Amino acid sequence: MNNSIVQLDGPAQHEAVQRLLPWHLNGTLGSVERVRVEKHLAECPLCQSDLEEQRELMQALDAPHAAGSAEQGFAGLMRRLDEDEQSAAGPRTRAAGVWSSPHFSRWFAVAAVAQCAAIALLAVVLHWPVEGDGPYRTLSAAMPVRTSGDQLVVAFHDDASLGEMRRALSAVGGRIVDGPTADGVLVIAVPPGSAGPAVTALRAQLAVRLAESLVLARPR
Amino acid sequence: MSVVEGADECSPEAEERALLARVCAGDRTAFESLYRCYRPRLLRFLARTLWSPAAAEEVLNDTMLVVWRRADTFNGSCKLSTWIFAIAYRTALKARRILDDPSDEVVQDEADESTAGPEGVVIAAQQAAAVRRMLEGLPAEQRAVVELTYFQDFSYREIAAVLCCPVDTVKTRMFHARRKLRLLLDAQKKEIA
Ligand SMILES: [Zn+2]
């Protein structure tokens, strides 16, 4: 226990406490820091109101996260485990794993989106709003996509391979800017003026389930 | 926190470690208990900080498979939850990196076939949309810190271990995230008013 730390005062103390407040709130500070924060809090109205604001913030962010059933989830996990142990018992030629699985298109989509760092990570959907009937409405409602060029919505068949998807997108100079929806619909950007030919080219690809030009009035 | 359903029934550290010891020995019942204990927390963390809910379910499975296979490598130097969340975070990042690989061959050692579907995750649309609007203004690593602090009750040291970054970085990220969220929340209130 170091008293000189606890006694630290002035703006430096205030700033240090500000940076600790979130963990004071969740009760995980060690005893030295806790004492330090409490002592400062008692005499700093700014930090007091800051703490109040954080409580409010927590409440605002606290949307329920309803997950599917644990039974189903665990059963799925066990299937994977069994398949895995079976294949481990057989010849050790495990292929591309999840990336070649039928579920991969969704995976790809998600990975692709996240990979488009700035835009996608900022705009990426934590919870897609499920209002509206179809993917288009959902997409239009969901995102202010900040990018130049024309935009399309694209979805791949479930059995499309990573290579097919990559080739399809690169053939039209497409870049994923957002998505996917729960049903795997992505928004891609193509070079300005090329939406029409890109849609035609994409539809010609076996891997592509859906390709449409995205011409929607976006709420500003 | 009321949100993290199941977290309360979650056993204390010693019991969790006992479960993990049984998992090391291939005990699937123990694995199921551990899974049930972590599922709500991990799903929430993954869905809120990195991915869409659909992806969260899959990254969860990948994560738990790593826990199953690597249970014997847990050395007890941190809390079990820190270890498991760190695996989850890394698994998610790995999925993100996959497209940076120019070849079609994907090196794969942990994730495998997935069976969980997006239908497993249902969303309270309105509220979720509001939260999303708030959080999407933040970079993913700031969201991770916010989520782990406010809703998973991690200490800043534990968060540093999960995200594999210095403690000061955690505090700074939280500081910036709070400021930004505050502005967004005020803007939202004004909109409603
Ligand atoms: Zn203060």
Short mmCIF file of C-alpha atoms and ligand atoms in Angstrom, two decimals:
data_model
loop_
_atom_site.label_atom_id
_atom_site.label_comp_id
_atom_site.label_asym_id
_atom_site.label_seq_id
_atom_site.Cartn_x
_atom_site.Cartn_y
_atom_site.Cartn_z
CA MET A 1 0.00 0.00 0.00
CA ASN A 2 1.53 3.25 -1.10
CA ASN A 3 0.27 6.36 0.59
CA SER A 4 2.00 8.76 -1.74
CA ILE A 5 -0.14 7.46 -4.57
CA VAL A 6 -3.29 7.82 -2.57
CA GLN A 7 -2.30 11.34 -1.58
CA LEU A 8 -1.64 12.45 -5.12
CA ASP A 9 -3.83 15.45 -5.79
CA GLY A 10 -4.88 18.03 -8.30
CA PRO A 11 -5.57 17.67 -12.01
CA ALA A 12 -3.30 14.66 -12.33
CA GLN A 13 -5.32 12.84 -9.72
CA HIS A 14 -8.56 13.81 -11.41
CA GLU A 15 -7.35 12.54 -14.76
CA ALA A 16 -6.07 9.30 -13.32
CA VAL A 17 -9.37 8.70 -11.57
CA GLN A 18 -11.32 9.48 -14.72
CA ARG A 19 -9.46 6.69 -16.46
CA LEU A 20 -10.26 4.27 -13.63
CA LEU A 21 -13.94 5.05 -13.20
CA PRO A 22 -15.27 2.35 -15.53
CA TRP A 23 -13.60 -0.31 -13.42
CA HIS A 24 -14.68 1.34 -10.22
CA LEU A 25 -18.16 0.94 -11.59
CA ASN A 26 -17.74 -2.75 -12.31
CA GLY A 27 -16.06 -3.36 -8.99
CA THR A 28 -12.81 -4.81 -10.23
CA LEU A 29 -10.29 -2.28 -8.96
CA GLY A 30 -7.68 -3.40 -6.50
CA SER A 31 -7.88 -2.02 -2.99
CA VAL A 32 -5.27 0.72 -3.45
CA GLU A 33 -6.94 2.09 -6.52
CA ARG A 34 -10.38 1.70 -5.06
CA VAL A 35 -9.46 3.80 -2.05
CA ARG A 36 -7.88 6.37 -4.29
CA VAL A 37 -10.97 6.63 -6.48
CA GLU A 38 -13.38 6.76 -3.57
CA LYS A 39 -11.38 9.46 -1.86
CA HIS A 40 -11.30 11.58 -4.97
CA LEU A 41 -14.94 10.93 -5.81
CA ALA A 42 -16.01 12.24 -2.45
CA GLU A 43 -14.66 15.66 -3.28
CA CYS A 44 -14.96 15.90 -7.05
CA PRO A 45 -18.42 16.76 -8.43
CA LEU A 46 -17.13 16.29 -11.97
CA CYS A 47 -16.19 12.70 -11.35
CA GLN A 48 -19.45 12.12 -9.52
CA SER A 49 -21.52 13.25 -12.46
CA ASP A 50 -19.23 11.32 -14.76
CA LEU A 51 -20.03 8.18 -12.84
CA GLU A 52 -23.74 8.92 -13.16
CA GLU A 53 -23.35 9.40 -16.89
CA GLN A 54 -21.63 6.09 -17.17
CA ARG A 55 -24.48 4.34 -15.41
CA GLU A 56 -26.82 5.92 -17.90
CA LEU A 57 -24.59 4.88 -20.76
CA MET A 58 -24.51 1.30 -19.55
CA GLN A 59 -28.25 1.24 -19.43
CA ALA A 60 -28.52 2.65 -22.91
CA LEU A 61 -26.15 0.05 -24.29
CA ASP A 62 -27.77 -2.80 -22.49
CA ALA A 63 -30.02 -4.23 -25.17
CA PRO A 64 -30.98 -7.81 -24.48
CA HIS A 65 -28.99 -10.32 -26.41
CA ALA A 66 -31.30 -13.19 -27.04
CA ALA A 67 -29.40 -16.23 -28.09
CA GLY A 68 -30.69 -19.52 -29.39
CA SER A 69 -30.96 -22.47 -27.09
CA ALA A 70 -27.91 -23.84 -25.38
CA GLU A 71 -29.18 -27.39 -26.08
CA GLN A 72 -29.15 -26.83 -29.81
CA GLY A 73 -25.90 -25.00 -29.63
CA PHE A 74 -24.16 -27.73 -27.71
CA ALA A 75 -25.59 -30.45 -29.93
CA GLY A 76 -24.12 -28.63 -32.92
CA LEU A 77 -20.79 -28.31 -31.22
CA MET A 78 -20.79 -32.03 -30.39
CA ARG A 79 -21.46 -32.90 -34.03
CA ARG A 80 -18.41 -30.92 -35.00
CA LEU A 81 -16.38 -32.53 -32.29
CA ASP A 82 -17.40 -36.02 -33.39
CA GLU A 83 -16.74 -35.34 -37.03
CA ASP A 84 -13.43 -33.95 -36.08
CA GLU A 85 -12.42 -36.91 -33.97
CA GLN A 86 -13.55 -39.31 -36.67
CA SER A 87 -11.50 -37.57 -39.27
CA ALA A 88 -8.58 -37.49 -36.88
CA ALA A 89 -8.88 -41.25 -36.54
CA GLY A 90 -8.89 -41.68 -40.30
CA PRO A 91 -6.20 -40.57 -42.69
CA ARG A 92 -4.96 -37.21 -41.52
CA THR A 93 -5.99 -35.21 -44.52
CA ARG A 94 -8.16 -32.57 -43.07
CA ALA A 95 -9.00 -30.21 -45.86
CA ALA A 96 -9.87 -26.61 -45.56
CA GLY A 97 -12.21 -27.17 -42.65
CA VAL A 98 -14.88 -24.61 -42.19
CA TRP A 99 -13.81 -22.78 -45.28
CA SER A 100 -14.90 -25.62 -47.51
CA SER A 101 -18.01 -26.34 -45.53
CA PRO A 102 -21.46 -25.56 -46.82
CA HIS A 103 -21.74 -22.92 -44.17
CA PHE A 104 -18.78 -21.17 -45.44
CA SER A 105 -20.40 -18.61 -47.64
CA ARG A 106 -21.78 -16.92 -44.61
CA TRP A 107 -18.46 -17.18 -42.95
CA PHE A 108 -16.71 -15.75 -45.91
CA ALA A 109 -19.09 -12.90 -46.03
CA VAL A 110 -18.56 -12.05 -42.45
CA ALA A 111 -14.82 -12.34 -42.64
CA ALA A 112 -14.77 -10.30 -45.80
CA VAL A 113 -16.78 -7.56 -44.30
CA ALA A 114 -14.67 -7.33 -41.25
CA GLN A 115 -11.60 -7.28 -43.38
CA CYS A 116 -12.67 -4.10 -45.11
CA ALA A 117 -11.29 -2.36 -42.15
CA ALA A 118 -12.39 1.21 -41.77
CA ILE A 119 -15.76 1.32 -43.38
CA ALA A 120 -16.92 -2.12 -42.58
CA LEU A 121 -15.73 -2.21 -39.02
CA LEU A 122 -17.45 1.02 -38.32
CA ALA A 123 -20.59 0.25 -40.20
CA VAL A 124 -20.61 -3.45 -39.61
CA VAL A 125 -23.67 -4.72 -38.21
CA LEU A 126 -23.76 -5.92 -34.72
CA HIS A 127 -27.41 -6.63 -34.86
CA TRP A 128 -29.13 -6.30 -38.13
CA PRO A 129 -32.41 -4.54 -37.77
CA VAL A 130 -35.06 -7.03 -38.73
CA GLU A 131 -37.64 -4.53 -39.77
CA GLY A 132 -38.88 -4.69 -43.36
CA ASP A 133 -39.54 -7.75 -45.46
CA GLY A 134 -36.55 -8.36 -47.61
CA PRO A 135 -32.84 -7.95 -47.63
CA TYR A 136 -33.03 -4.74 -49.62
CA ARG A 137 -35.11 -2.90 -47.19
CA THR A 138 -33.01 -4.18 -44.37
CA LEU A 139 -29.88 -3.06 -46.08
CA SER A 140 -31.16 0.34 -46.98
CA ALA A 141 -32.40 0.91 -43.50
CA ALA A 142 -29.24 -0.35 -41.99
CA MET A 143 -26.39 1.46 -43.43
CA PRO A 144 -25.10 4.72 -44.57
CA VAL A 145 -22.39 3.20 -46.72
CA ARG A 146 -19.66 5.69 -47.20
CA THR A 147 -17.92 4.82 -50.36
CA SER A 148 -17.53 5.99 -53.90
CA GLY A 149 -18.60 3.93 -56.89
CA ASP A 150 -21.74 2.00 -57.62
CA GLN A 151 -23.17 -0.42 -55.18
CA LEU A 152 -24.67 -3.82 -55.65
CA VAL A 153 -26.16 -6.43 -53.41
CA VAL A 154 -24.77 -9.91 -53.88
CA ALA A 155 -25.39 -13.26 -52.29
CA PHE A 156 -23.60 -16.52 -52.93
CA HIS A 157 -24.91 -20.05 -52.93
CA ASP A 158 -24.21 -21.97 -49.79
CA ASP A 159 -21.86 -24.35 -51.53
CA ALA A 160 -19.79 -21.67 -53.23
CA SER A 161 -16.10 -22.05 -52.50
CA LEU A 162 -13.82 -19.32 -51.28
CA GLY A 163 -12.06 -19.26 -54.63
CA GLU A 164 -15.28 -18.91 -56.59
CA MET A 165 -16.44 -16.07 -54.44
CA ARG A 166 -13.16 -14.29 -54.62
CA ARG A 167 -12.98 -14.69 -58.39
CA ALA A 168 -16.54 -13.51 -58.85
CA LEU A 169 -15.89 -10.37 -56.88
CA SER A 170 -12.52 -9.56 -58.34
CA ALA A 171 -13.82 -10.07 -61.91
CA VAL A 172 -16.05 -7.05 -61.45
CA GLY A 173 -13.61 -5.11 -59.30
CA GLY A 174 -15.98 -5.54 -56.40
CA ARG A 175 -15.17 -4.67 -52.85
CA ILE A 176 -17.37 -5.67 -49.96
CA VAL A 177 -18.54 -2.62 -48.09
CA ASP A 178 -21.14 -4.05 -45.81
CA GLY A 179 -23.28 -6.96 -44.79
CA PRO A 180 -24.07 -9.69 -44.57
CA THR A 181 -27.65 -9.95 -43.54
CA ALA A 182 -28.72 -13.10 -41.75
CA ASP A 183 -29.40 -14.60 -45.16
CA GLY A 184 -25.96 -13.74 -46.40
CA VAL A 185 -26.64 -10.70 -48.57
CA LEU A 186 -23.67 -8.39 -49.01
CA VAL A 187 -23.27 -4.88 -50.28
CA ILE A 188 -20.35 -4.49 -52.66
CA ALA A 189 -18.93 -1.44 -54.35
CA VAL A 190 -17.83 -1.60 -57.99
CA PRO A 191 -16.09 1.09 -60.05
CA PRO A 192 -18.34 4.03 -60.93
CA GLY A 193 -20.60 3.39 -63.89
CA SER A 194 -20.01 -0.35 -63.96
CA ALA A 195 -23.03 -1.52 -62.00
CA GLY A 196 -24.94 -2.78 -65.04
CA PRO A 197 -22.19 -4.93 -66.55
CA ALA A 198 -21.15 -6.07 -63.08
CA VAL A 199 -24.63 -7.38 -62.33
CA THR A 200 -24.67 -9.25 -65.64
CA ALA A 201 -21.22 -10.68 -65.02
CA LEU A 202 -22.05 -11.74 -61.49
CA ARG A 203 -25.29 -13.41 -62.50
CA ALA A 204 -23.35 -15.46 -65.02
CA GLN A 205 -21.33 -16.96 -62.19
CA LEU A 206 -22.57 -20.26 -60.86
CA ALA A 207 -21.61 -19.33 -57.35
CA VAL A 208 -23.82 -16.27 -57.33
CA ARG A 209 -27.30 -16.67 -55.97
CA LEU A 210 -28.38 -13.08 -56.33
CA ALA A 211 -26.98 -9.87 -57.80
CA GLU A 212 -28.83 -6.60 -58.03
CA SER A 213 -27.92 -3.01 -58.49
CA LEU A 214 -28.50 -1.09 -55.31
CA VAL A 215 -30.26 2.12 -56.24
CA LEU A 216 -31.95 3.22 -53.14
CA ALA A 217 -32.71 6.46 -51.57
CA ARG A 218 -30.64 6.37 -48.47
CA PRO A 219 -31.74 8.27 -45.46
CA ARG A 220 -29.08 10.85 -44.87
CA MET B 1 -25.81 -7.29 -14.71
CA SER B 2 -29.10 -8.72 -15.75
CA VAL B 3 -28.13 -9.11 -19.39
CA VAL B 4 -25.60 -11.80 -18.98
CA GLU B 5 -28.04 -14.52 -18.39
CA GLY B 6 -26.46 -17.65 -17.08
CA ALA B 7 -23.40 -15.83 -15.88
CA ASP B 8 -24.79 -15.76 -12.40
CA GLU B 9 -25.21 -19.49 -12.22
CA CYS B 10 -21.73 -19.71 -13.50
CA SER B 11 -19.51 -21.43 -11.01
CA PRO B 12 -16.73 -19.64 -9.24
CA GLU B 13 -13.17 -19.94 -10.41
CA ALA B 14 -12.29 -23.08 -8.49
CA GLU B 15 -15.29 -24.98 -9.79
CA GLU B 16 -14.62 -23.85 -13.32
CA ARG B 17 -11.07 -25.07 -13.04
CA ALA B 18 -12.27 -28.39 -11.74
CA LEU B 19 -14.50 -28.63 -14.80
CA LEU B 20 -11.58 -27.85 -17.04
CA ALA B 21 -9.51 -30.57 -15.41
CA ARG B 22 -12.25 -33.05 -16.29
CA VAL B 23 -12.38 -31.64 -19.81
CA CYS B 24 -8.66 -32.42 -20.09
CA ALA B 25 -9.55 -36.04 -19.38
CA GLY B 26 -12.13 -36.01 -22.19
CA ASP B 27 -15.20 -35.66 -20.00
CA ARG B 28 -17.98 -34.37 -22.24
CA THR B 29 -20.41 -33.77 -19.42
CA ALA B 30 -17.95 -31.39 -17.85
CA PHE B 31 -17.43 -29.80 -21.24
CA GLU B 32 -21.14 -29.24 -21.56
CA SER B 33 -21.27 -27.54 -18.18
CA LEU B 34 -18.43 -25.29 -19.17
CA TYR B 35 -20.09 -24.57 -22.48
CA ARG B 36 -23.38 -23.65 -20.83
CA CYS B 37 -21.56 -21.43 -18.43
CA TYR B 38 -19.73 -19.50 -21.12
CA ARG B 39 -22.13 -19.58 -24.02
CA PRO B 40 -24.24 -16.53 -23.11
CA ARG B 41 -21.25 -14.43 -22.22
CA LEU B 42 -19.21 -15.37 -25.26
CA LEU B 43 -22.10 -14.99 -27.66
CA ARG B 44 -22.81 -11.59 -26.35
CA PHE B 45 -19.20 -10.55 -26.45
CA LEU B 46 -18.70 -11.80 -29.99
CA ALA B 47 -21.94 -10.43 -31.34
CA ARG B 48 -21.52 -7.07 -29.73
CA THR B 49 -17.90 -6.41 -30.37
CA LEU B 50 -16.88 -8.03 -33.59
CA TRP B 51 -19.40 -9.76 -35.68
CA SER B 52 -22.94 -10.23 -36.66
CA PRO B 53 -24.92 -12.56 -34.39
CA ALA B 54 -24.80 -15.27 -37.03
CA ALA B 55 -21.03 -15.24 -37.04
CA ALA B 56 -20.88 -15.09 -33.28
CA GLU B 57 -22.46 -18.51 -33.02
CA GLU B 58 -19.83 -19.96 -35.30
CA VAL B 59 -16.91 -18.24 -33.66
CA LEU B 60 -18.29 -19.51 -30.35
CA ASN B 61 -18.10 -23.08 -31.61
CA ASP B 62 -14.60 -22.56 -32.91
CA THR B 63 -13.63 -21.11 -29.58
CA MET B 64 -15.08 -23.97 -27.56
CA LEU B 65 -13.39 -26.53 -29.79
CA VAL B 66 -10.09 -24.89 -29.03
CA VAL B 67 -10.95 -25.03 -25.33
CA TRP B 68 -11.71 -28.74 -25.71
CA ARG B 69 -8.47 -29.49 -27.53
CA ARG B 70 -6.18 -27.19 -25.61
CA ALA B 71 -7.62 -27.57 -22.14
CA ASP B 72 -4.35 -29.06 -20.95
CA THR B 73 -2.42 -25.94 -21.95
CA PHE B 74 -4.24 -23.71 -19.49
CA ASN B 75 -1.54 -23.02 -16.92
CA GLY B 76 -3.57 -21.21 -14.31
CA SER B 77 -1.60 -17.98 -14.57
CA CYS B 78 -4.79 -16.06 -15.25
CA LYS B 79 -8.47 -16.56 -14.61
CA LEU B 80 -10.09 -19.21 -16.76
CA SER B 81 -12.50 -16.62 -18.16
CA THR B 82 -9.57 -14.49 -19.30
CA TRP B 83 -8.08 -17.48 -21.07
CA ILE B 84 -11.33 -18.41 -22.78
CA PHE B 85 -12.17 -14.85 -23.83
CA ALA B 86 -8.67 -14.45 -25.21
CA ILE B 87 -9.22 -17.56 -27.34
CA ALA B 88 -12.54 -16.14 -28.51
CA TYR B 89 -10.99 -12.83 -29.44
CA ARG B 90 -8.13 -14.47 -31.31
CA THR B 91 -10.47 -16.85 -33.10
CA ALA B 92 -12.52 -13.91 -34.28
CA LEU B 93 -9.48 -12.02 -35.47
CA LYS B 94 -8.28 -15.09 -37.28
CA ALA B 95 -11.50 -15.37 -39.21
CA ARG B 96 -11.04 -11.78 -40.19
CA ARG B 97 -7.53 -12.33 -41.45
CA ILE B 98 -8.54 -15.18 -43.66
CA LEU B 99 -9.23 -12.95 -46.63
CA ASP B 100 -5.88 -11.28 -46.44
CA ASP B 101 -4.43 -14.53 -47.64
CA PRO B 102 -4.11 -14.21 -51.40
CA SER B 103 -4.12 -17.96 -51.98
CA ASP B 104 -7.24 -20.03 -51.85
CA GLU B 105 -5.62 -22.37 -49.44
CA VAL B 106 -6.50 -21.54 -45.95
CA VAL B 107 -4.36 -22.74 -43.14
CA GLN B 108 -6.72 -24.29 -40.72
CA ASP B 109 -5.93 -25.91 -37.47
CA GLU B 110 -8.63 -25.01 -35.08
CA ALA B 111 -11.88 -24.11 -36.75
CA ASP B 112 -13.75 -26.78 -38.60
CA GLU B 113 -17.16 -27.61 -39.96
CA SER B 114 -19.80 -25.56 -38.38
CA THR B 115 -23.33 -26.57 -37.80
CA ALA B 116 -24.80 -23.72 -35.86
CA GLY B 117 -27.21 -21.59 -37.80
CA PRO B 118 -28.10 -17.94 -37.66
CA GLU B 119 -31.64 -18.84 -36.78
CA GLY B 120 -30.28 -19.68 -33.35
CA VAL B 121 -29.98 -16.04 -32.59
CA VAL B 122 -33.02 -13.89 -32.40
CA ILE B 123 -32.84 -10.20 -31.98
CA ALA B 124 -34.92 -7.63 -30.22
CA ALA B 125 -34.78 -5.49 -33.29
CA GLN B 126 -35.61 -2.03 -32.12
CA GLN B 127 -33.40 -1.90 -29.12
CA ALA B 128 -30.61 -3.66 -30.88
CA ALA B 129 -30.77 -1.19 -33.71
CA ALA B 130 -30.46 1.70 -31.32
CA VAL B 131 -27.49 0.14 -29.60
CA ARG B 132 -25.95 -0.67 -32.93
CA ARG B 133 -26.22 2.93 -34.04
CA MET B 134 -24.33 3.92 -30.93
CA LEU B 135 -21.66 1.29 -31.11
CA GLU B 136 -21.00 1.42 -34.80
CA GLY B 137 -19.41 4.78 -34.26
CA LEU B 138 -16.58 3.00 -32.46
CA PRO B 139 -13.69 0.93 -33.77
CA ALA B 140 -13.97 -2.76 -32.97
CA GLU B 141 -11.23 -2.76 -30.37
CA GLN B 142 -12.95 0.02 -28.44
CA ARG B 143 -16.22 -1.87 -28.57
CA ALA B 144 -14.46 -4.89 -27.15
CA VAL B 145 -13.19 -2.88 -24.20
CA VAL B 146 -16.61 -1.34 -23.56
CA GLU B 147 -18.31 -4.70 -23.68
CA LEU B 148 -15.81 -6.45 -21.43
CA THR B 149 -15.91 -3.64 -18.90
CA TYR B 150 -19.58 -2.80 -18.67
CA PHE B 151 -21.16 -6.15 -19.35
CA GLN B 152 -18.64 -8.83 -18.53
CA ASP B 153 -17.11 -7.24 -15.44
CA PHE B 154 -13.52 -7.72 -16.47
CA SER B 155 -10.78 -5.77 -14.77
CA TYR B 156 -8.57 -3.65 -17.00
CA ARG B 157 -5.72 -6.10 -16.49
CA GLU B 158 -7.87 -8.99 -17.63
CA ILE B 159 -8.97 -7.01 -20.67
CA ALA B 160 -5.36 -6.29 -21.51
CA ALA B 161 -4.71 -10.03 -21.37
CA VAL B 162 -7.70 -10.82 -23.57
CA LEU B 163 -6.87 -8.20 -26.18
CA CYS B 164 -3.17 -8.76 -25.82
CA CYS B 165 -2.34 -5.09 -25.40
CA PRO B 166 -0.85 -2.92 -22.65
CA VAL B 167 -2.98 -1.90 -19.69
CA ASP B 168 -2.63 1.77 -20.61
CA THR B 169 -4.03 1.06 -24.03
CA VAL B 170 -7.10 -0.47 -22.46
CA LYS B 171 -7.65 2.62 -20.31
CA THR B 172 -7.12 4.95 -23.22
CA ARG B 173 -9.48 3.03 -25.48
CA MET B 174 -12.13 3.09 -22.82
CA PHE B 175 -11.64 6.78 -22.26
CA HIS B 176 -12.08 7.60 -25.94
CA ALA B 177 -14.96 5.19 -26.32
CA ARG B 178 -16.81 6.75 -23.42
CA ARG B 179 -16.40 10.24 -24.76
CA LYS B 180 -17.65 9.21 -28.16
CA LEU B 181 -20.56 7.20 -26.78
CA ARG B 182 -21.54 10.10 -24.59
CA LEU B 183 -21.81 12.37 -27.61
CA LEU B 184 -23.78 9.77 -29.51
CA LEU B 185 -26.13 9.19 -26.63
CA ASP B 186 -26.78 12.91 -26.29
CA ALA B 187 -27.40 13.18 -30.01
CA GLN B 188 -29.83 10.29 -29.83
CA LYS B 189 -31.69 11.88 -26.96
CA LYS B 190 -31.97 15.11 -28.90
CA GLU B 191 -33.34 13.19 -31.85
CA ILE B 192 -36.04 11.65 -29.72
CA ALA B 193 -36.89 14.89 -27.98
ZN ZN C 1 -12.40 14.25 -10.55
#
